[in-house]
mmCIF file of C-alpha atoms in Angstrom:
data_model
loop_
_atom_site.group_PDB
_atom_site.id
_atom_site.type_symbol
_atom_site.label_atom_id
_atom_site.label_comp_id
_atom_site.label_asym_id
_atom_site.label_seq_id
_atom_site.Cartn_x
_atom_site.Cartn_y
_atom_site.Cartn_z
ATOM 1 C CA GLY A 1435 11.111 -11.054 0.433
ATOM 2 C CA HIS A 1436 14.964 -11.436 -0.721
ATOM 3 C CA GLY A 1437 14.119 -12.292 -4.780
ATOM 4 C CA SER A 1438 15.665 -10.102 -7.340
ATOM 5 C CA ASP A 1439 14.052 -6.863 -8.829
ATOM 6 C CA ALA A 1440 12.521 -8.958 -12.079
ATOM 7 C CA ALA A 1441 10.860 -11.308 -9.384
ATOM 8 C CA LEU A 1442 9.495 -8.041 -7.701
ATOM 9 C CA GLN A 1443 8.408 -6.390 -11.016
ATOM 10 C CA LEU A 1444 6.792 -9.763 -12.159
ATOM 11 C CA LEU A 1445 4.614 -9.618 -8.518
ATOM 12 C CA ALA A 1446 3.861 -5.832 -9.465
ATOM 13 C CA THR A 1447 2.142 -6.436 -13.059
ATOM 14 C CA ALA A 1448 0.688 -9.550 -12.209
ATOM 15 C CA TYR A 1449 -1.748 -8.472 -8.925
ATOM 16 C CA ARG A 1450 -1.381 -4.416 -10.056
ATOM 17 C CA PRO A 1451 -5.028 -4.903 -11.649
ATOM 18 C CA ILE A 1452 -6.372 -6.480 -9.293
ATOM 19 C CA VAL A 1453 -5.188 -4.441 -6.633
ATOM 20 C CA LEU A 1454 -6.203 -1.468 -8.894
ATOM 21 C CA LYS A 1455 -10.109 -2.999 -9.199
ATOM 22 C CA LEU A 1456 -10.280 -3.986 -5.233
ATOM 23 C CA VAL A 1457 -8.679 0.096 -4.158
ATOM 24 C CA THR A 1458 -11.627 1.165 -6.728
ATOM 25 C CA TRP A 1459 -14.201 -1.093 -5.231
ATOM 26 C CA CYS A 1460 -13.026 -0.168 -1.890
ATOM 27 C CA ILE A 1461 -12.865 3.685 -2.578
ATOM 28 C CA ASP A 1462 -16.369 4.997 -2.881
ATOM 29 C CA ARG A 1463 -15.413 8.392 -3.705
ATOM 30 C CA PRO A 1464 -11.611 9.199 -3.831
ATOM 31 C CA GLU A 1465 -11.997 12.452 -4.127
ATOM 32 C CA ARG A 1466 -13.211 12.782 -0.334
ATOM 33 C CA LEU A 1467 -9.652 11.389 0.034
ATOM 34 C CA GLY A 1468 -7.824 13.750 -2.296
ATOM 35 C CA LEU A 1469 -6.201 10.437 -4.063
ATOM 36 C CA GLU A 1470 -7.192 8.063 -6.920
ATOM 37 C CA PRO A 1471 -7.472 4.679 -7.039
ATOM 38 C CA GLU A 1472 -4.672 4.539 -9.283
ATOM 39 C CA ASP A 1473 -1.823 6.653 -7.029
ATOM 40 C CA LEU A 1474 -3.197 4.709 -3.793
ATOM 41 C CA THR A 1475 -2.344 1.445 -5.981
ATOM 42 C CA GLN A 1476 1.194 2.911 -7.004
ATOM 43 C CA ASP A 1477 1.831 3.426 -2.946
ATOM 44 C CA PHE A 1478 1.200 -0.083 -1.956
ATOM 45 C CA PHE A 1479 3.343 -1.786 -4.527
ATOM 46 C CA ALA A 1480 5.694 1.453 -3.615
ATOM 47 C CA TRP A 1481 5.264 0.552 -0.066
ATOM 48 C CA LEU A 1482 5.737 -3.939 -0.622
ATOM 49 C CA THR A 1483 9.258 -2.609 -2.661
ATOM 50 C CA GLU A 1484 10.477 -0.360 0.304
ATOM 51 C CA HIS A 1485 9.184 -2.980 2.811
ATOM 52 C CA ARG A 1486 10.116 -5.757 0.530
ATOM 53 C CA GLU A 1487 12.749 -7.938 3.445
ATOM 54 C CA THR A 1488 10.201 -7.132 6.460
ATOM 55 C CA ILE A 1489 7.012 -7.302 4.424
ATOM 56 C CA LEU A 1490 7.301 -9.957 1.520
ATOM 57 C CA GLY A 1491 9.766 -11.922 3.977
ATOM 58 C CA ARG A 1492 6.845 -13.184 5.921
ATOM 59 C CA ALA A 1493 4.706 -14.511 2.993
ATOM 60 C CA ASP A 1494 4.681 -18.026 3.983
ATOM 61 C CA ALA A 1495 3.601 -20.942 1.944
ATOM 62 C CA ALA A 1496 2.867 -23.744 4.643
ATOM 63 C CA ARG A 1497 0.144 -21.006 6.370
ATOM 64 C CA GLY A 1498 -1.603 -20.404 2.654
ATOM 65 C CA ARG A 1499 -1.830 -19.147 -0.604
ATOM 66 C CA PHE A 1500 -0.114 -16.156 -1.708
ATOM 67 C CA ARG A 1501 -3.333 -13.848 -2.962
ATOM 68 C CA ALA A 1502 -4.811 -14.601 0.536
ATOM 69 C CA TRP A 1503 -1.563 -13.062 2.183
ATOM 70 C CA LEU A 1504 -1.712 -10.135 -0.368
ATOM 71 C CA ARG A 1505 -5.655 -9.200 0.387
ATOM 72 C CA THR A 1506 -4.792 -8.924 3.586
ATOM 73 C CA CYS A 1507 -1.574 -7.066 3.340
ATOM 74 C CA LEU A 1508 -3.571 -4.774 1.284
ATOM 75 C CA ARG A 1509 -6.620 -4.470 3.347
ATOM 76 C CA ASN A 1510 -4.232 -3.724 6.353
ATOM 77 C CA TRP A 1511 -2.469 -0.476 4.590
ATOM 78 C CA LEU A 1512 -5.445 0.846 3.343
ATOM 79 C CA HIS A 1513 -6.563 0.823 7.062
ATOM 80 C CA ASN A 1514 -3.211 2.726 7.948
ATOM 81 C CA ARG A 1515 -3.538 5.063 4.922
ATOM 82 C CA VAL A 1516 -6.775 6.030 6.114
ATOM 83 C CA ASP A 1517 -5.644 6.282 9.657
ATOM 84 C CA GLU A 1518 -2.712 8.333 8.591
ATOM 85 C CA LEU A 1519 -5.063 10.975 6.633
ATOM 86 C CA ARG A 1520 -7.225 10.948 10.368
ATOM 87 C CA ALA A 1521 -4.114 12.185 11.959
ATOM 88 C CA ALA A 1522 -2.731 14.511 9.110
ATOM 89 C CA LYS A 1523 -6.795 16.008 9.524
ATOM 90 C CA ARG A 1524 -6.535 16.132 13.690
ATOM 91 C CA LEU A 1525 -2.524 17.790 13.442
ATOM 92 C CA GLY A 1526 -4.357 20.685 10.544
ATOM 93 C CA GLU A 1527 -2.020 19.259 7.785
ATOM 94 C CA ARG A 1528 -5.237 18.332 5.492
ATOM 95 C CA PRO A 1529 -7.848 21.340 5.896
ATOM 96 C CA GLY A 1530 -10.645 20.968 4.294
ATOM 97 C CA ARG A 1531 -11.841 17.450 4.461
ATOM 98 C CA SER A 1532 -14.005 16.269 7.336
ATOM 99 C CA PHE A 1533 -13.628 12.703 9.037
ATOM 100 C CA GLU A 1534 -16.996 12.509 8.033
ATOM 101 C CA ASP A 1535 -15.814 12.481 4.019
ATOM 102 C CA LEU A 1536 -12.565 10.109 5.228
ATOM 103 C CA ASP A 1537 -15.445 7.425 6.713
ATOM 104 C CA ALA A 1538 -17.729 8.009 3.601
ATOM 105 C CA ALA A 1539 -14.840 7.592 1.133
ATOM 106 C CA VAL A 1540 -14.225 4.029 2.675
ATOM 107 C CA PRO A 1541 -17.675 2.360 3.402
ATOM 108 C CA ARG A 1542 -16.384 -0.541 1.987
ATOM 109 C CA LEU A 1543 -13.391 -1.311 3.810
ATOM 110 C CA ALA A 1544 -14.834 -1.409 7.258
ATOM 111 C CA ARG A 1545 -17.183 -4.180 6.368
ATOM 112 C CA GLU A 1546 -15.651 -7.537 7.461
ATOM 113 C CA GLY A 1547 -15.444 -10.137 4.669
ATOM 114 C CA GLU A 1548 -16.676 -8.163 1.785
ATOM 115 C CA MET A 1549 -13.334 -7.010 0.794
ATOM 116 C CA GLU A 1550 -11.969 -10.638 1.004
ATOM 117 C CA ARG A 1551 -15.110 -11.850 -1.139
ATOM 118 C CA GLU A 1552 -14.454 -9.036 -3.825
ATOM 119 C CA PHE A 1553 -10.637 -9.784 -3.907
ATOM 120 C CA ASP A 1554 -11.478 -13.751 -4.624
ATOM 121 C CA ARG A 1555 -14.044 -12.332 -7.242
ATOM 122 C CA GLN A 1556 -11.472 -10.103 -8.986
ATOM 123 C CA TRP A 1557 -8.580 -12.797 -8.714
ATOM 124 C CA ALA A 1558 -10.889 -15.557 -10.553
ATOM 125 C CA ARG A 1559 -12.145 -12.428 -13.183
ATOM 126 C CA ASP A 1560 -8.718 -11.823 -13.912
ATOM 127 C CA VAL A 1561 -7.317 -15.736 -14.064
ATOM 128 C CA PHE A 1562 -10.207 -15.930 -16.290
ATOM 129 C CA ALA A 1563 -9.405 -13.008 -18.396
ATOM 130 C CA ARG A 1564 -6.190 -14.503 -18.858
ATOM 131 C CA ALA A 1565 -6.677 -17.925 -19.819
ATOM 132 C CA THR A 1566 -8.918 -17.058 -22.643
ATOM 133 C CA ALA A 1567 -6.443 -14.823 -23.863
ATOM 134 C CA ARG A 1568 -3.928 -17.522 -23.782
ATOM 135 C CA LEU A 1569 -6.576 -19.698 -25.674
ATOM 136 C CA ARG A 1570 -6.916 -16.993 -28.263
ATOM 137 C CA ASP A 1571 -3.039 -17.068 -28.496
ATOM 138 C CA ASP A 1572 -3.105 -21.048 -29.435
ATOM 139 C CA ALA A 1573 -5.882 -20.452 -31.897
ATOM 140 C CA ALA A 1574 -4.222 -17.705 -33.645
ATOM 141 C CA ALA A 1575 -1.017 -19.897 -33.830
ATOM 142 C CA GLY A 1576 -3.037 -22.881 -34.861
ATOM 143 C CA ARG A 1577 -2.225 -24.554 -31.647
ATOM 144 C CA LEU A 1578 -5.751 -24.900 -30.767
ATOM 145 C CA LYS A 1579 -8.802 -25.907 -33.287
ATOM 146 C CA SER A 1580 -10.948 -22.796 -33.643
ATOM 147 C CA ALA A 1581 -13.893 -24.753 -32.978
ATOM 148 C CA ASP A 1582 -12.656 -25.431 -29.640
ATOM 149 C CA LEU A 1583 -12.034 -21.858 -28.837
ATOM 150 C CA GLU A 1584 -15.962 -21.203 -29.900
ATOM 151 C CA ILE A 1585 -16.707 -24.236 -27.253
ATOM 152 C CA TRP A 1586 -14.431 -22.587 -24.411
ATOM 153 C CA SER A 1587 -16.132 -19.344 -25.163
ATOM 154 C CA LEU A 1588 -19.954 -20.371 -25.809
ATOM 155 C CA LYS A 1589 -19.101 -22.291 -22.266
ATOM 156 C CA SER A 1590 -17.825 -18.983 -20.378
ATOM 157 C CA ALA A 1591 -19.893 -16.693 -21.961
ATOM 158 C CA GLU A 1592 -23.450 -18.407 -21.592
ATOM 159 C CA PRO A 1593 -22.572 -20.911 -18.434
ATOM 160 C CA ASP A 1594 -26.650 -21.790 -18.452
ATOM 161 C CA VAL A 1595 -26.150 -22.788 -21.961
ATOM 162 C CA PRO A 1596 -27.233 -26.558 -22.273
ATOM 163 C CA GLU A 1597 -24.205 -29.166 -22.986
ATOM 164 C CA ARG A 1598 -26.282 -30.838 -26.100
ATOM 165 C CA GLU A 1599 -26.370 -27.182 -27.677
ATOM 166 C CA ILE A 1600 -23.369 -26.323 -27.031
ATOM 167 C CA ALA A 1601 -22.317 -29.960 -28.608
ATOM 168 C CA ASP A 1602 -24.652 -28.794 -31.965
#
């Protein structure tokens, strides 16, 4: 929360793909909200930046993992964003969209626990993809044997392949 702009940029760069995937997953039909997942993702990071000291300052390693904290922030922010859209609708500021459209646009957001599991799945996929990319870079630079990269690729692509078959 009190870090440099470079640290905040690193945070946004590292987590943006995962947040975008989760926002896309949460919002069934973005046209019902009049917003695209990319726009919502950008708005989320703008909100984090704007409230960096009060929001990011609350992150505490002693209370758990950063990604769990970020996931909770995103879930709460999305709930608040939908509430803002509802309020705008009630005030007549967003004509043409019914409350049913709002409810239908975010069906997965309401189901408790489902968003958390999807966030963790997306996180694991992203970590795995970055590790694979790093191994490919190491193999291209000669720091890793190509056979080791092939083993990694076989093992990760086909987790049910018997060890003996991979060894051969």
